[in-house]
């Protein structure tokens, strides 16, 4: 994090009376929620008046994170959130870098006169913030929030609540510290967070060992639908709305499913297509290994984006049509897919 950014952020935060809103992206994941709640706990402890806002609900497996009861959800409490955003003089946008990632809240943000501070590790950031801390090489936004806090001089003020939230964000976005973006610095940050009160095994258990039987069975359905295309080193899965309903689908239930096909020897590109009848869309998650960029793939073909090895997208077409389209596009990438490690 450069000095100018710290100076800008510091001068914005200097006047403690400014109301602050901290926002994560739609369908918030562990990193979005952990990063936002970590920053929230820090700013509150420093005497700031802050609120944390998410466009829609977040998964149950995160509903124990310190401070999560203060989180306000736009989809549930639209009037309250609209007022929070109107009153905010500073708006932090965390774990996203394009305003269309907040769904229906986009218009309010576009019309806001607040000073925006972006902290994010996705590629190709938009230029809407007065202070942009963007670094696609970072493991997670939660790690960036740690560096941001240290940059503000807060390294000795990391409470157990801050440490727990940031640890959870880093852990979930790095696949428990195994994805390539996990650096030696990430591990040093993690070590410090443990020193500050993050209980690693309790966090791991609360997040990964609280599966419902329905979720495990839904994973079984997804794996049963697995299609492997060895010549393209690709595997994909499909879940229909009917199957989700039959397993009492709750937000977050399908999180991580897309990673399983990557554990097949030789597979470097994985996708999962999930029908969402309510929104009339097919939501897609992509994962890859090596230099095959799912960010570019999602951007070019499926109105999405993300990182080189983890991205998402969507289609207005039906589940079947979307999968058909995917299969028709794939051969164009045959060389790229076979070039990789
Ligand atoms: P997931 O597949 O877990 O939903 O998302 C993987 C990554 O891609 C995350 O970093 C997420 O922020 C990003 N992502 C997911 N869906 C979309 C999308 O529709 N648009 C963009 N730009 N990024 C997405
Ligand atoms: Mn992230």
Short mmCIF file of C-alpha atoms and ligand atoms in Angstrom, two decimals:
data_model
loop_
_atom_site.label_atom_id
_atom_site.label_comp_id
_atom_site.label_asym_id
_atom_site.label_seq_id
_atom_site.Cartn_x
_atom_site.Cartn_y
_atom_site.Cartn_z
CA UNK A 1 0.00 0.00 0.00
CA UNK A 2 1.54 3.33 -0.99
CA UNK A 3 2.02 6.33 1.21
CA UNK A 4 -0.21 8.65 -0.80
CA UNK A 5 -3.13 6.32 -0.26
CA UNK A 6 -2.54 6.19 3.49
CA UNK A 7 -2.27 9.97 3.56
CA UNK A 8 -5.48 10.42 1.57
CA UNK A 9 -7.35 7.93 3.75
CA UNK A 10 -5.95 9.49 6.89
CA UNK A 11 -7.00 12.98 5.91
CA UNK A 12 -10.48 11.75 5.00
CA UNK A 13 -10.80 9.97 8.33
CA UNK A 14 -9.26 12.81 10.32
CA UNK A 15 -12.58 14.38 11.12
CA UNK A 16 -14.09 11.73 13.36
CA UNK A 17 -17.59 13.10 13.03
CA UNK A 18 -17.98 11.94 9.42
CA UNK A 19 -20.43 9.11 8.95
CA UNK A 20 -18.93 6.09 7.26
CA UNK A 21 -20.58 3.29 5.30
CA UNK A 22 -18.73 0.08 4.49
CA UNK A 23 -20.13 -1.95 1.61
CA UNK A 24 -19.49 -5.44 0.28
CA UNK A 25 -20.60 -6.94 -3.04
CA UNK A 26 -23.81 -8.78 -3.91
CA UNK A 27 -23.89 -12.40 -2.75
CA UNK A 28 -21.22 -11.58 -0.17
CA UNK A 29 -18.67 -14.30 0.52
CA UNK A 30 -16.36 -14.86 3.47
CA UNK A 31 -13.86 -12.33 2.23
CA UNK A 32 -16.43 -9.59 1.64
CA UNK A 33 -18.07 -10.11 5.04
CA UNK A 34 -14.79 -10.65 6.95
CA UNK A 35 -13.10 -7.63 5.37
CA UNK A 36 -16.10 -5.35 6.00
CA UNK A 37 -16.62 -6.47 9.61
CA UNK A 38 -12.88 -6.28 10.33
CA UNK A 39 -12.67 -2.71 9.07
CA UNK A 40 -15.93 -1.88 10.87
CA UNK A 41 -14.58 -3.13 14.21
CA UNK A 42 -11.39 -1.11 13.71
CA UNK A 43 -13.13 2.14 12.74
CA UNK A 44 -15.62 1.84 15.59
CA UNK A 45 -12.82 1.27 18.10
CA UNK A 46 -11.18 4.43 16.75
CA UNK A 47 -14.33 6.38 17.59
CA UNK A 48 -15.86 6.59 14.11
CA UNK A 49 -19.55 6.26 13.36
CA UNK A 50 -19.71 3.44 10.87
CA UNK A 51 -22.29 1.09 9.35
CA UNK A 52 -21.82 -2.09 7.34
CA UNK A 53 -24.11 -2.70 4.41
CA UNK A 54 -24.54 -5.67 2.08
CA UNK A 55 -26.76 -5.67 -1.03
CA UNK A 56 -28.33 -9.01 -0.05
CA UNK A 57 -28.11 -11.66 2.61
CA UNK A 58 -24.92 -13.53 3.48
CA UNK A 59 -24.42 -17.25 4.14
CA UNK A 60 -25.39 -18.81 7.48
CA UNK A 61 -21.89 -20.19 8.00
CA UNK A 62 -20.71 -16.60 8.52
CA UNK A 63 -23.49 -15.65 10.92
CA UNK A 64 -21.30 -15.91 14.00
CA UNK A 65 -18.58 -13.48 12.94
CA UNK A 66 -18.07 -10.75 15.56
CA UNK A 67 -20.28 -7.76 14.72
CA UNK A 68 -22.37 -9.55 12.08
CA UNK A 69 -25.54 -8.68 13.99
CA UNK A 70 -24.92 -5.01 13.10
CA UNK A 71 -24.83 -5.72 9.39
CA UNK A 72 -27.70 -4.14 7.45
CA UNK A 73 -29.07 -5.78 4.31
CA UNK A 74 -30.37 -3.60 1.49
CA UNK A 75 -32.76 -6.24 0.18
CA UNK A 76 -34.37 -6.60 3.64
CA UNK A 77 -34.08 -3.06 5.03
CA UNK A 78 -34.12 -0.91 1.92
CA UNK A 79 -35.23 2.30 3.62
CA UNK A 80 -32.67 2.04 6.42
CA UNK A 81 -29.82 1.32 4.01
CA UNK A 82 -30.86 4.09 1.63
CA UNK A 83 -30.70 6.54 4.55
CA UNK A 84 -27.30 5.20 5.71
CA UNK A 85 -25.90 5.69 2.21
CA UNK A 86 -27.43 9.16 1.91
CA UNK A 87 -25.92 10.23 5.25
CA UNK A 88 -22.49 8.76 4.60
CA UNK A 89 -19.64 11.19 3.96
CA UNK A 90 -17.22 8.32 3.34
CA UNK A 91 -18.13 5.07 1.60
CA UNK A 92 -15.69 2.15 1.66
CA UNK A 93 -16.29 -0.36 -1.14
CA UNK A 94 -14.67 -3.65 -0.23
CA UNK A 95 -13.99 -6.77 -2.30
CA UNK A 96 -15.38 -5.33 -5.53
CA UNK A 97 -14.24 -2.68 -7.99
CA UNK A 98 -17.21 -2.03 -10.29
CA UNK A 99 -20.39 -0.37 -9.10
CA UNK A 100 -22.64 -2.87 -10.88
CA UNK A 101 -21.47 -5.50 -8.35
CA UNK A 102 -23.91 -4.13 -5.75
CA UNK A 103 -27.11 -4.90 -7.68
CA UNK A 104 -29.97 -2.52 -6.98
CA UNK A 105 -27.82 -0.31 -4.75
CA UNK A 106 -25.84 0.84 -7.80
CA UNK A 107 -28.00 3.86 -8.56
CA UNK A 108 -27.78 5.17 -4.98
CA UNK A 109 -23.98 4.87 -5.07
CA UNK A 110 -23.81 6.58 -8.45
CA UNK A 111 -25.81 9.52 -7.11
CA UNK A 112 -23.90 9.72 -3.84
CA UNK A 113 -21.65 12.69 -3.12
CA UNK A 114 -19.63 10.76 -0.54
CA UNK A 115 -15.89 10.23 -0.86
CA UNK A 116 -15.32 6.63 -1.94
CA UNK A 117 -12.41 4.52 -0.74
CA UNK A 118 -11.92 1.25 -2.64
CA UNK A 119 -10.06 -1.68 -1.12
CA UNK A 120 -10.07 -4.62 -3.51
CA UNK A 121 -8.03 -7.33 -5.19
CA UNK A 122 -9.97 -7.93 -8.43
CA UNK A 123 -8.58 -7.05 -11.83
CA UNK A 124 -9.43 -3.94 -13.88
CA UNK A 125 -10.74 -1.55 -11.21
CA UNK A 126 -13.18 1.19 -12.17
CA UNK A 127 -12.21 4.75 -11.40
CA UNK A 128 -14.87 5.92 -8.92
CA UNK A 129 -12.93 6.32 -5.69
CA UNK A 130 -10.91 9.25 -4.33
CA UNK A 131 -8.59 6.68 -2.77
CA UNK A 132 -8.13 3.41 -4.65
CA UNK A 133 -6.24 0.60 -2.97
CA UNK A 134 -6.34 -2.03 -5.70
CA UNK A 135 -3.92 -4.95 -5.83
CA UNK A 136 -4.84 -8.07 -7.83
CA UNK A 137 -1.79 -9.89 -6.48
CA UNK A 138 -3.27 -9.88 -2.97
CA UNK A 139 -4.70 -13.07 -1.48
CA UNK A 140 -7.87 -11.38 -0.30
CA UNK A 141 -9.49 -8.08 0.50
CA UNK A 142 -9.28 -9.04 4.17
CA UNK A 143 -5.48 -9.14 3.92
CA UNK A 144 -5.59 -5.71 2.28
CA UNK A 145 -7.72 -4.37 5.14
CA UNK A 146 -5.00 -5.64 7.49
CA UNK A 147 -2.33 -3.71 5.51
CA UNK A 148 -4.65 -0.70 5.40
CA UNK A 149 -5.08 -0.72 9.18
CA UNK A 150 -1.32 -1.07 9.64
CA UNK A 151 -0.86 1.80 7.16
CA UNK A 152 -3.10 3.95 9.35
CA UNK A 153 -0.89 3.11 12.31
CA UNK A 154 -3.23 0.58 13.89
CA UNK A 155 -0.99 -2.49 14.15
CA UNK A 156 -1.15 -2.46 17.92
CA UNK A 157 -4.90 -1.95 17.97
CA UNK A 158 -6.04 -5.19 16.39
CA UNK A 159 -8.69 -6.61 18.69
CA UNK A 160 -9.78 -10.28 18.71
CA UNK A 161 -12.91 -9.21 16.78
CA UNK A 162 -10.85 -7.58 14.02
CA UNK A 163 -8.42 -10.50 13.97
CA UNK A 164 -11.20 -13.10 13.74
CA UNK A 165 -12.97 -11.36 10.87
CA UNK A 166 -9.80 -10.77 8.87
CA UNK A 167 -8.58 -14.33 9.49
CA UNK A 168 -11.93 -15.68 8.25
CA UNK A 169 -11.77 -13.50 5.12
CA UNK A 170 -8.22 -14.54 4.26
CA UNK A 171 -8.90 -18.21 5.01
CA UNK A 172 -12.00 -18.43 2.81
CA UNK A 173 -10.52 -16.54 -0.16
CA UNK A 174 -7.29 -18.55 -0.20
CA UNK A 175 -8.97 -21.96 0.08
CA UNK A 176 -7.35 -22.27 3.52
CA UNK A 177 -4.01 -20.78 2.40
CA UNK A 178 -3.43 -22.99 -0.64
CA UNK A 179 -4.30 -20.83 -3.68
CA UNK A 180 -1.33 -19.28 -5.54
CA UNK A 181 -2.05 -15.73 -4.29
CA UNK A 182 -1.21 -16.88 -0.74
CA UNK A 183 2.17 -15.27 -0.06
CA UNK A 184 4.69 -15.49 2.73
CA UNK A 185 3.33 -12.08 3.75
CA UNK A 186 -0.15 -13.61 3.95
CA UNK A 187 1.23 -16.15 6.42
CA UNK A 188 2.93 -13.40 8.46
CA UNK A 189 -0.37 -11.50 8.54
CA UNK A 190 -2.13 -14.68 9.68
CA UNK A 191 0.49 -15.23 12.38
CA UNK A 192 -0.09 -11.72 13.69
CA UNK A 193 -3.86 -12.18 13.60
CA UNK A 194 -3.44 -15.33 15.71
CA UNK A 195 -1.31 -13.33 18.15
CA UNK A 196 -4.15 -10.80 18.27
CA UNK A 197 -6.74 -13.40 19.27
CA UNK A 198 -7.93 -15.21 16.13
CA UNK A 199 -8.61 -18.82 17.09
CA UNK A 200 -7.74 -20.66 13.88
CA UNK A 201 -9.29 -24.04 14.59
CA UNK A 202 -12.53 -22.56 15.96
CA UNK A 203 -12.85 -20.33 12.87
CA UNK A 204 -12.17 -23.27 10.57
CA UNK A 205 -14.78 -25.43 12.30
CA UNK A 206 -17.45 -22.71 12.39
CA UNK A 207 -17.06 -22.11 8.66
CA UNK A 208 -16.35 -25.53 7.20
CA UNK A 209 -17.87 -28.02 9.62
CA UNK A 210 -21.39 -26.63 9.87
CA UNK A 211 -22.78 -28.22 6.72
CA UNK A 212 -26.45 -29.16 6.68
CA UNK A 213 -27.29 -32.69 5.48
CA UNK A 214 -29.18 -31.02 2.58
CA UNK A 215 -26.05 -29.21 1.44
CA UNK A 216 -24.02 -32.40 1.42
CA UNK A 217 -26.75 -34.16 -0.57
CA UNK A 218 -26.90 -31.24 -3.00
CA UNK A 219 -23.14 -31.61 -3.50
CA UNK A 220 -23.82 -35.24 -4.30
CA UNK A 221 -26.36 -34.20 -6.95
CA UNK A 222 -23.89 -31.73 -8.47
CA UNK A 223 -21.10 -34.33 -8.55
CA UNK A 224 -23.50 -36.83 -10.06
CA UNK A 225 -24.04 -34.36 -12.94
CA UNK A 226 -20.33 -33.92 -13.48
CA UNK A 227 -19.30 -33.82 -17.14
CA UNK A 228 -15.61 -34.22 -17.94
CA UNK A 229 -14.18 -33.14 -21.27
CA UNK A 230 -10.64 -34.59 -21.12
CA UNK A 231 -9.52 -33.19 -24.49
CA UNK A 232 -10.31 -29.70 -23.18
CA UNK A 233 -9.11 -30.42 -19.63
CA UNK A 234 -12.49 -29.08 -18.51
CA UNK A 235 -15.19 -30.33 -16.17
CA UNK A 236 -18.54 -28.77 -15.38
CA UNK A 237 -21.63 -29.33 -13.27
CA UNK A 238 -25.22 -28.14 -13.40
CA UNK A 239 -27.86 -27.56 -10.73
CA UNK A 240 -31.47 -26.79 -11.62
CA UNK A 241 -33.85 -24.74 -9.51
CA UNK A 242 -35.88 -27.90 -8.97
CA UNK A 243 -32.86 -29.64 -7.44
CA UNK A 244 -32.06 -26.62 -5.28
CA UNK A 245 -35.66 -26.52 -4.03
CA UNK A 246 -35.67 -30.25 -3.32
CA UNK A 247 -32.67 -29.69 -1.03
CA UNK A 248 -34.07 -26.57 0.67
CA UNK A 249 -31.34 -24.43 -0.87
CA UNK A 250 -30.10 -21.59 1.30
CA UNK A 251 -27.66 -18.86 0.31
CA UNK A 252 -24.12 -20.15 0.41
CA UNK A 253 -25.08 -23.81 0.04
CA UNK A 254 -23.33 -24.17 -3.32
CA UNK A 255 -20.24 -22.22 -2.29
CA UNK A 256 -17.10 -24.22 -3.03
CA UNK A 257 -18.81 -26.86 -5.20
CA UNK A 258 -17.00 -25.54 -8.27
CA UNK A 259 -13.62 -26.36 -6.73
CA UNK A 260 -14.20 -30.13 -6.64
CA UNK A 261 -13.69 -30.87 -10.36
CA UNK A 262 -10.26 -29.21 -10.19
CA UNK A 263 -9.12 -32.08 -7.98
CA UNK A 264 -9.49 -34.46 -10.95
CA UNK A 265 -6.11 -35.24 -12.45
CA UNK A 266 -5.62 -33.28 -15.66
CA UNK A 267 -8.59 -30.91 -15.21
CA UNK A 268 -7.58 -27.24 -15.17
CA UNK A 269 -10.90 -25.54 -15.91
CA UNK A 270 -14.09 -26.03 -13.92
CA UNK A 271 -17.53 -24.46 -14.10
CA UNK A 272 -20.84 -24.77 -12.31
CA UNK A 273 -24.13 -23.53 -13.76
CA UNK A 274 -26.87 -22.77 -11.28
CA UNK A 275 -30.40 -21.93 -12.28
CA UNK A 276 -32.00 -18.95 -10.52
CA UNK A 277 -35.67 -18.82 -11.51
CA UNK A 278 -36.42 -15.89 -9.21
CA UNK A 279 -33.96 -13.62 -11.00
CA UNK A 280 -34.54 -15.32 -14.35
CA UNK A 281 -30.83 -15.97 -14.79
CA UNK A 282 -28.25 -18.71 -14.80
CA UNK A 283 -25.43 -17.95 -12.37
CA UNK A 284 -22.05 -19.36 -13.25
CA UNK A 285 -18.87 -19.88 -11.28
CA UNK A 286 -15.54 -20.58 -12.96
CA UNK A 287 -12.28 -21.85 -11.52
CA UNK A 288 -8.96 -22.67 -13.17
CA UNK A 289 -5.42 -23.72 -12.44
CA UNK A 290 -2.33 -22.11 -13.95
CA UNK A 291 -2.42 -19.27 -16.48
CA UNK A 292 -5.83 -19.91 -18.05
CA UNK A 293 -7.73 -16.74 -17.13
CA UNK A 294 -11.32 -17.38 -16.09
CA UNK A 295 -11.59 -13.64 -15.45
CA UNK A 296 -11.15 -12.98 -19.17
CA UNK A 297 -13.39 -15.90 -20.09
CA UNK A 298 -16.21 -14.72 -17.78
CA UNK A 299 -15.81 -11.12 -18.94
CA UNK A 300 -15.86 -11.97 -22.62
CA UNK A 301 -18.70 -14.49 -22.69
CA UNK A 302 -20.78 -14.32 -19.52
CA UNK A 303 -21.06 -10.69 -18.28
CA UNK A 304 -18.79 -11.42 -15.37
CA UNK A 305 -15.28 -11.16 -14.08
CA UNK A 306 -13.14 -11.84 -11.04
CA UNK A 307 -9.61 -13.14 -10.82
CA UNK A 308 -7.36 -15.20 -13.10
CA UNK A 309 -8.25 -18.47 -11.32
CA UNK A 310 -11.67 -17.63 -9.82
CA UNK A 311 -14.44 -15.74 -11.53
CA UNK A 312 -18.17 -15.65 -11.92
CA UNK A 313 -20.72 -14.58 -14.46
CA UNK A 314 -24.35 -14.80 -15.45
CA UNK A 315 -26.58 -15.38 -18.41
CA UNK A 316 -30.16 -14.37 -19.12
CA UNK A 317 -30.61 -17.61 -21.04
CA UNK A 318 -32.02 -20.82 -19.60
CA UNK A 319 -29.79 -23.33 -17.86
CA UNK A 320 -29.74 -25.62 -20.90
CA UNK A 321 -29.08 -22.78 -23.34
CA UNK A 322 -26.27 -21.39 -21.18
CA UNK A 323 -24.54 -24.76 -20.95
CA UNK A 324 -24.96 -25.22 -24.72
CA UNK A 325 -23.35 -21.86 -25.30
CA UNK A 326 -20.47 -22.75 -22.96
CA UNK A 327 -19.85 -26.01 -24.80
CA UNK A 328 -19.88 -24.24 -28.16
CA UNK A 329 -17.34 -21.65 -26.98
CA UNK A 330 -14.91 -24.12 -25.39
CA UNK A 331 -13.25 -25.50 -28.56
CA UNK A 332 -11.95 -21.99 -29.31
CA UNK A 333 -9.87 -22.33 -26.15
CA UNK A 334 -8.52 -25.79 -26.91
CA UNK A 335 -4.96 -24.53 -27.40
CA UNK A 336 -5.00 -22.28 -24.36
CA UNK A 337 -6.41 -25.08 -22.21
CA UNK A 338 -3.83 -27.59 -23.39
CA UNK A 339 -0.95 -25.17 -23.18
CA UNK A 340 -1.20 -24.89 -19.48
CA UNK A 341 0.52 -26.80 -16.74
P1 LIG B 1 -17.89 -17.02 -7.13
O1 LIG B 1 -17.73 -17.98 -8.25
O2 LIG B 1 -17.35 -17.59 -5.85
O3 LIG B 1 -19.27 -16.45 -7.03
O4 LIG B 1 -16.97 -15.79 -7.47
C1 LIG B 1 -15.62 -15.92 -7.78
C2 LIG B 1 -15.01 -14.56 -7.98
O5 LIG B 1 -15.58 -13.92 -9.12
C3 LIG B 1 -15.24 -13.62 -6.81
O6 LIG B 1 -14.06 -12.92 -6.60
C4 LIG B 1 -16.37 -12.73 -7.26
O7 LIG B 1 -16.25 -11.46 -6.72
C5 LIG B 1 -16.22 -12.71 -8.77
N1 LIG B 1 -17.54 -12.71 -9.40
C6 LIG B 1 -18.53 -13.61 -9.20
N2 LIG B 1 -19.62 -13.31 -9.95
C7 LIG B 1 -19.30 -12.20 -10.65
C8 LIG B 1 -20.03 -11.38 -11.59
O8 LIG B 1 -21.18 -11.64 -11.94
N3 LIG B 1 -19.35 -10.30 -12.07
C9 LIG B 1 -18.06 -10.00 -11.71
N4 LIG B 1 -17.48 -8.92 -12.25
N5 LIG B 1 -17.37 -10.73 -10.83
C10 LIG B 1 -17.97 -11.82 -10.30
MN1 LIG B 2 -12.15 -11.54 -2.29
#
